[in-house]
Tab-separated table of N, CA and C in Angstrom:
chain	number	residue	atom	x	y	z
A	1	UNK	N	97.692	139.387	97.855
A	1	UNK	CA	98.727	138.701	98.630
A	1	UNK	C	98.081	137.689	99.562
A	2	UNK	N	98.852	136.554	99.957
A	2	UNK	CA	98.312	135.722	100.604
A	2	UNK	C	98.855	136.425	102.065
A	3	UNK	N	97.309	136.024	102.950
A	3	UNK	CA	97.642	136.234	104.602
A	3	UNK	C	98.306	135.013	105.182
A	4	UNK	N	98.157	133.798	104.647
A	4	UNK	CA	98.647	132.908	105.292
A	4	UNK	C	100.281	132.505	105.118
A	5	UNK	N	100.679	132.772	104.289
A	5	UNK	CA	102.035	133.113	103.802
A	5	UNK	C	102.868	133.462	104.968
A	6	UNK	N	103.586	132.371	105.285
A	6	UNK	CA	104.063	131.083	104.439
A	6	UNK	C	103.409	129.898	103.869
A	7	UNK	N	103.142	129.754	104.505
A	7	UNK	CA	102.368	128.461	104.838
A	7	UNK	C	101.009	128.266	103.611
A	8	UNK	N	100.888	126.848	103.042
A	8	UNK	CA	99.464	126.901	102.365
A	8	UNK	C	98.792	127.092	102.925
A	9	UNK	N	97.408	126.734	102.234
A	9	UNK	CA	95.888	126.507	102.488
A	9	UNK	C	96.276	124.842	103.558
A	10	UNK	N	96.498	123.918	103.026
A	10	UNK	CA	96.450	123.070	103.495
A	10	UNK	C	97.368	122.573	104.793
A	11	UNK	N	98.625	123.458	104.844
A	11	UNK	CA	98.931	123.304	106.016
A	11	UNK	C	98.542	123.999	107.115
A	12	UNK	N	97.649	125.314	107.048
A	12	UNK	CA	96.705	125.545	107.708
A	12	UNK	C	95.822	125.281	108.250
A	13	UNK	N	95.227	124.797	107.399
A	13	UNK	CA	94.064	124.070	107.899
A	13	UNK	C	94.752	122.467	108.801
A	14	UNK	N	95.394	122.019	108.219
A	14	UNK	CA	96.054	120.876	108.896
A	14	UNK	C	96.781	120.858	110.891
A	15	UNK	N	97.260	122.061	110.345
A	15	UNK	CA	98.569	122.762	111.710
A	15	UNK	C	97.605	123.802	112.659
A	16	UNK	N	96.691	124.706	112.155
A	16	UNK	CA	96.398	125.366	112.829
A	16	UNK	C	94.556	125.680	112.692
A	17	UNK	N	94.175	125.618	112.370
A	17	UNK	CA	92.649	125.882	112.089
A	17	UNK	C	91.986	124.993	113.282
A	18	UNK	N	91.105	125.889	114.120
A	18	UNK	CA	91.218	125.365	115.100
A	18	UNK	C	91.569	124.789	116.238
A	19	UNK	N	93.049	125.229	116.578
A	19	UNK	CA	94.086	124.077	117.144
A	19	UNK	C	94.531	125.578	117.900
A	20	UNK	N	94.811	126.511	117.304
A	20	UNK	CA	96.006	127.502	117.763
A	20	UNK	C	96.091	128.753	117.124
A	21	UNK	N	96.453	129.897	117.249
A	21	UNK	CA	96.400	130.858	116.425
A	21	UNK	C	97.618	130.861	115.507
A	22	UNK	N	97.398	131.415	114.282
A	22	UNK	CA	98.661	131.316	113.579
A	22	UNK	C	99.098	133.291	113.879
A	23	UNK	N	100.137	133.592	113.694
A	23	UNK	CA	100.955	134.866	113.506
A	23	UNK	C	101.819	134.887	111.985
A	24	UNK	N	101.538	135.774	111.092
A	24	UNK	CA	102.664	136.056	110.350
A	24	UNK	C	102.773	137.279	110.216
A	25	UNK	N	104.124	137.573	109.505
A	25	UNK	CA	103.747	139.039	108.781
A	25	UNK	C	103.419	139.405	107.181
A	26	UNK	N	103.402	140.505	106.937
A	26	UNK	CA	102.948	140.453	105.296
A	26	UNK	C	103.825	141.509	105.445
A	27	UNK	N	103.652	141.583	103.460
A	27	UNK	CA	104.166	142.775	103.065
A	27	UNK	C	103.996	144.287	103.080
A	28	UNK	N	104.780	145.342	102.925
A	28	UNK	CA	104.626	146.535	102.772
A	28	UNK	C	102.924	147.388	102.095
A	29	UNK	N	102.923	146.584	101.085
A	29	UNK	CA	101.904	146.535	100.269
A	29	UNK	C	100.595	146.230	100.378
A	30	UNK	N	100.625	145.085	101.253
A	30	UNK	CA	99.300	144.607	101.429
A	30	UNK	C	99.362	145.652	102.786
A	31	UNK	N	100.251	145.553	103.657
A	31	UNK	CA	99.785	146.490	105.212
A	31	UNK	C	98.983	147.871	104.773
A	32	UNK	N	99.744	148.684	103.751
A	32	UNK	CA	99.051	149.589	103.023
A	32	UNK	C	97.364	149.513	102.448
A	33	UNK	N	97.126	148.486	101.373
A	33	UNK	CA	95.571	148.036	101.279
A	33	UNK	C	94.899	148.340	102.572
A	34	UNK	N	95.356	147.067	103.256
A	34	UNK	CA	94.593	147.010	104.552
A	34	UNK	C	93.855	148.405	105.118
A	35	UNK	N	95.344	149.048	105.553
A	35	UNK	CA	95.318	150.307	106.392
A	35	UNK	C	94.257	151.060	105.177
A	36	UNK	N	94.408	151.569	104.327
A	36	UNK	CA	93.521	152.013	103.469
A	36	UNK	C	91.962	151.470	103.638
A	37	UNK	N	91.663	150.169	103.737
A	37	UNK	CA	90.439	150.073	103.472
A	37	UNK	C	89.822	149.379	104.851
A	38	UNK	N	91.028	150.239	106.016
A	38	UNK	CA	90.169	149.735	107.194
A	38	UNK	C	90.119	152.020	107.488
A	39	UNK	N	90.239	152.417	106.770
A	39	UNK	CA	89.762	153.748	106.685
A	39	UNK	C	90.979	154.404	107.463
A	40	UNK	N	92.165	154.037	107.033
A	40	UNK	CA	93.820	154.310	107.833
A	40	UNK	C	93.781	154.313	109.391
A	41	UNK	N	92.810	153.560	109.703
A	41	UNK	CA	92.883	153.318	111.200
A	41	UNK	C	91.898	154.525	112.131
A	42	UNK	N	90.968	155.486	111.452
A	42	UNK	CA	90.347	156.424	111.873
A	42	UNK	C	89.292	155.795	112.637
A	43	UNK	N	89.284	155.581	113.753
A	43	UNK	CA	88.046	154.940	114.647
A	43	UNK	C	86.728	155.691	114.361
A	44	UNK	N	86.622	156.697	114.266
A	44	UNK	CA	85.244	157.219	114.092
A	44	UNK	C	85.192	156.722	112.899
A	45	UNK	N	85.457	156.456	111.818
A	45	UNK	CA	85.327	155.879	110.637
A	45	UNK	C	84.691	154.664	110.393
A	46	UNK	N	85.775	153.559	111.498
A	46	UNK	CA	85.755	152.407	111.418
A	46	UNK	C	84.087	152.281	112.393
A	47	UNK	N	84.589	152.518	112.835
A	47	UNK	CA	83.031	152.654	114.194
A	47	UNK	C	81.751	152.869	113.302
A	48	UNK	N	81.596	154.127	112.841
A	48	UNK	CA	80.856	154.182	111.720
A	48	UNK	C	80.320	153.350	110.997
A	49	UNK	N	81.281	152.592	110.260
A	49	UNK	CA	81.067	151.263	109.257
A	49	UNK	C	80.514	149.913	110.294
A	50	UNK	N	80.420	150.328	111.300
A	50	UNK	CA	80.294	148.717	112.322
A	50	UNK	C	79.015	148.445	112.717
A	51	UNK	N	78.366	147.603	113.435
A	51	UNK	CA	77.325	147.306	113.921
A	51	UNK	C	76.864	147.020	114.822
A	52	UNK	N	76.110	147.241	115.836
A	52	UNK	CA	76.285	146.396	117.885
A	52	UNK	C	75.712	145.683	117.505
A	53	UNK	N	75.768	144.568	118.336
A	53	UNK	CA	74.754	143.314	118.861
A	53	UNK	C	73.452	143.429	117.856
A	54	UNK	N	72.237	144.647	117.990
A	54	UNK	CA	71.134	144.472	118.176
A	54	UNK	C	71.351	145.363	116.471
A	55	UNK	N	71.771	145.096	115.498
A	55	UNK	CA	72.014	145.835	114.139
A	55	UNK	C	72.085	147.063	114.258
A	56	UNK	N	72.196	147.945	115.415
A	56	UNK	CA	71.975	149.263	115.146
A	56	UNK	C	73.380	150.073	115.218
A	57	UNK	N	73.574	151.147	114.467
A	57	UNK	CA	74.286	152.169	114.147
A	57	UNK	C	75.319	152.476	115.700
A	58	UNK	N	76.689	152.870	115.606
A	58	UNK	CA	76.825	153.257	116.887
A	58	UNK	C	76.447	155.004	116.769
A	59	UNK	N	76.166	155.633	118.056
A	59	UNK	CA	75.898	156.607	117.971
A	59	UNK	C	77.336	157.349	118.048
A	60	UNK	N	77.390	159.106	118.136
A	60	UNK	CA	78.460	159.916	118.361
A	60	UNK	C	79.137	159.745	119.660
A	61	UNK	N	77.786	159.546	120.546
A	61	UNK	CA	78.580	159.132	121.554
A	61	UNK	C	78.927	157.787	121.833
A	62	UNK	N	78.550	157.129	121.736
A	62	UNK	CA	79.400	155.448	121.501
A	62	UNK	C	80.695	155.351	121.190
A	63	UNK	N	80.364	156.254	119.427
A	63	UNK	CA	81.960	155.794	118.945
A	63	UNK	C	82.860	157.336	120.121
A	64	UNK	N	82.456	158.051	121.145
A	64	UNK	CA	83.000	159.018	122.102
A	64	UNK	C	83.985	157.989	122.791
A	65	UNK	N	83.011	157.198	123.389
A	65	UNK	CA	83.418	156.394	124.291
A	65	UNK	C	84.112	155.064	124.023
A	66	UNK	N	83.732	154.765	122.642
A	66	UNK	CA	85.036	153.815	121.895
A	66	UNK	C	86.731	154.422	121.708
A	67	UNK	N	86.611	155.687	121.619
A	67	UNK	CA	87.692	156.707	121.857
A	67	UNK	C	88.229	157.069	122.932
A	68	UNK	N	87.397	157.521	123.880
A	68	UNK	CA	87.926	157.354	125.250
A	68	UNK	C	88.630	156.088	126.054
A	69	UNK	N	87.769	154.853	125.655
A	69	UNK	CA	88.456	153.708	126.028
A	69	UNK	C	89.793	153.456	125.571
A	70	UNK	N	89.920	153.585	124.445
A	70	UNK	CA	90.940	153.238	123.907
A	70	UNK	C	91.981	154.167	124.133
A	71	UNK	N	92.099	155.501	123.718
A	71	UNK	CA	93.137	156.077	124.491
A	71	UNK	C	92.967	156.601	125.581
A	72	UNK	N	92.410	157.048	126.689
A	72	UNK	CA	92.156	156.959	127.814
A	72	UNK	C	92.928	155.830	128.637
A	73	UNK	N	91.774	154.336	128.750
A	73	UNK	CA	92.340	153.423	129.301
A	73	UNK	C	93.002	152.619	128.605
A	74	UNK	N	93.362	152.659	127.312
A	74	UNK	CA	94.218	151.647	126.454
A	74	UNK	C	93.576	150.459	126.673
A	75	UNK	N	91.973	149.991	126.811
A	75	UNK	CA	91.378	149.169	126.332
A	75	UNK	C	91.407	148.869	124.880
A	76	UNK	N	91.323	147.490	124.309
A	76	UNK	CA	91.067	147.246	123.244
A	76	UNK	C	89.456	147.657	122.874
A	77	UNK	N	89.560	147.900	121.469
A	77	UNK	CA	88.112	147.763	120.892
A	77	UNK	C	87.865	147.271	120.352
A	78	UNK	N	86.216	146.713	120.672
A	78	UNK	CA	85.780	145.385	119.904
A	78	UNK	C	84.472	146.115	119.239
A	79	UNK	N	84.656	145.357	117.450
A	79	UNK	CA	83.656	145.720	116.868
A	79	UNK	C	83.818	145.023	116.181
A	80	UNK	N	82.833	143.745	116.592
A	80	UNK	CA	82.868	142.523	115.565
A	80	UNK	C	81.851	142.342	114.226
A	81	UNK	N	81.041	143.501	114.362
A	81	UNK	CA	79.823	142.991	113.024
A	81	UNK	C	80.527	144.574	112.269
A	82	UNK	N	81.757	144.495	111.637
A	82	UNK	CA	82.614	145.855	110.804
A	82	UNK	C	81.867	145.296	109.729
A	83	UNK	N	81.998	146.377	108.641
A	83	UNK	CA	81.336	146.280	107.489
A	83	UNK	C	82.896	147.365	106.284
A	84	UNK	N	83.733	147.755	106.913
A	84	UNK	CA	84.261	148.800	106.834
A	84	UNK	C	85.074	147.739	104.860
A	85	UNK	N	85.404	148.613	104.118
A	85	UNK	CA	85.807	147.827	102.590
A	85	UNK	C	86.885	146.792	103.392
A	86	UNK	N	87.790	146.858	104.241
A	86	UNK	CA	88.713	145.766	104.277
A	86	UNK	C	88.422	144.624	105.098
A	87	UNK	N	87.335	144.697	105.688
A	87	UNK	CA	86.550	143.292	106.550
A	87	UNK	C	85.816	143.145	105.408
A	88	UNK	N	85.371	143.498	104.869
A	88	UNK	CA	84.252	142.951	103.778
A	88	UNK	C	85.638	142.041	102.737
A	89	UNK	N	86.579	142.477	102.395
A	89	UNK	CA	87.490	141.997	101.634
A	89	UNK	C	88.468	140.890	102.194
A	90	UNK	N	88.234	141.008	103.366
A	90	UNK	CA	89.053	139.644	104.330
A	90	UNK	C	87.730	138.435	104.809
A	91	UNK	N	86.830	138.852	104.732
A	91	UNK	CA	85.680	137.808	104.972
A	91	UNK	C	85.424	137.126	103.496
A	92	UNK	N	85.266	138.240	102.514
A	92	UNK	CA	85.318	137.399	100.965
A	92	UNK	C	86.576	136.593	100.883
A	93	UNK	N	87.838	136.582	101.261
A	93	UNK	CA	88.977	136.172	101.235
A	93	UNK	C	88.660	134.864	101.728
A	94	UNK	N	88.501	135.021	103.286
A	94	UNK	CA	88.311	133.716	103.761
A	94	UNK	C	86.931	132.575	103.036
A	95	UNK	N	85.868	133.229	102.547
A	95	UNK	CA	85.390	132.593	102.454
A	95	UNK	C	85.668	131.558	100.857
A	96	UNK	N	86.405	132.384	100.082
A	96	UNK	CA	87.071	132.185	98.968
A	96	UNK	C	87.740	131.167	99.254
A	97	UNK	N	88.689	131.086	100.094
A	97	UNK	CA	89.478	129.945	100.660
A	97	UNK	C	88.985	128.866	101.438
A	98	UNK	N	88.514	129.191	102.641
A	98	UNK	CA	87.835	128.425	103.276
A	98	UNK	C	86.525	127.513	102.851
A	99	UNK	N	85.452	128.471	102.152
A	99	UNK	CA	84.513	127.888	102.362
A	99	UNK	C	84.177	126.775	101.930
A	100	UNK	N	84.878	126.382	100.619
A	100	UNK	CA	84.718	125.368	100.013
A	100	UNK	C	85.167	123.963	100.817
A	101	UNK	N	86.117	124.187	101.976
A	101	UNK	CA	86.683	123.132	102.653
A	101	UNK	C	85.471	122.419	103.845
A	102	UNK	N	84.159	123.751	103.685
A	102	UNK	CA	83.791	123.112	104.953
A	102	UNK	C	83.241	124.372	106.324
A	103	UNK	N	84.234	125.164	105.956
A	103	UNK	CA	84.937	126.297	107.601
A	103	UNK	C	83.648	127.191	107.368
A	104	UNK	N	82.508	127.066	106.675
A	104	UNK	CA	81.360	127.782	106.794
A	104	UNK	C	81.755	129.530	106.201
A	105	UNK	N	80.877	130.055	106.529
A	105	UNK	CA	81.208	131.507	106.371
A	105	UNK	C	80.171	132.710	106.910
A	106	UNK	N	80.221	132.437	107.768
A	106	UNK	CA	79.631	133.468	109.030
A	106	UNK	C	81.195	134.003	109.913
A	107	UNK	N	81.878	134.752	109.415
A	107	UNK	CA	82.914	135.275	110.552
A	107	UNK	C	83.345	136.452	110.778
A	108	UNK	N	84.037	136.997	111.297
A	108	UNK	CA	83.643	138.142	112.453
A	108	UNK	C	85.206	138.429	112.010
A	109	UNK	N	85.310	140.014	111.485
A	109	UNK	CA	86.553	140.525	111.388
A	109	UNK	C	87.046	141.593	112.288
């Protein structure tokens, strides 16, 4: 399924790439994939699959305290170097789409 949907490739890149964030929604189907291959949303999972800054593993207690933050203080969590099957499948996506235009492919899911 397309993420950008509605909208093409090219009015994307035209309207929003760089400019603004876009919002849509998707289907039933794809939310399912997703949720599936971001490990149904299990943070120790996802945490697991991720990477800090310096390439290394988070520990038990890391991903503790990625847990605590989040429901505790309802901080967001950030774990930008994921490796988890559905960042690996949204970075091939983009780069499938994107890369050929230019938009590089170093990005952070």
């Amino acid at each position: 399924a397309d993420l950008l949907a509605p909208l093409s490739l090219d009015e994307f890149t035209r309207d929003y790439w760089g400019k603004k964030p876009y919002a849509t929604s998707i289907d039933m189907d794809t939310l399912q994939r997703l949720s599936e291959r971001f490990y149904s949303g299990e943070l120790d999972d996802v945490a697991q699959s991720c990477r800090k800054d310096d390439n290394s593993r988070h520990t038990a207690d890391d991903i503790g305290d990625l847990q605590a933050q989040l429901e505790g203080g309802r901080r967001t969590v950030c774990l930008p170097f994921c490796f988890a099957p559905g960042a690996i499948d949204l970075k091939r996506s983009f780069i499938d789409s994107m890369g050929s235009l230019g938009h590089g492919n170093d990005i952070e899911v």
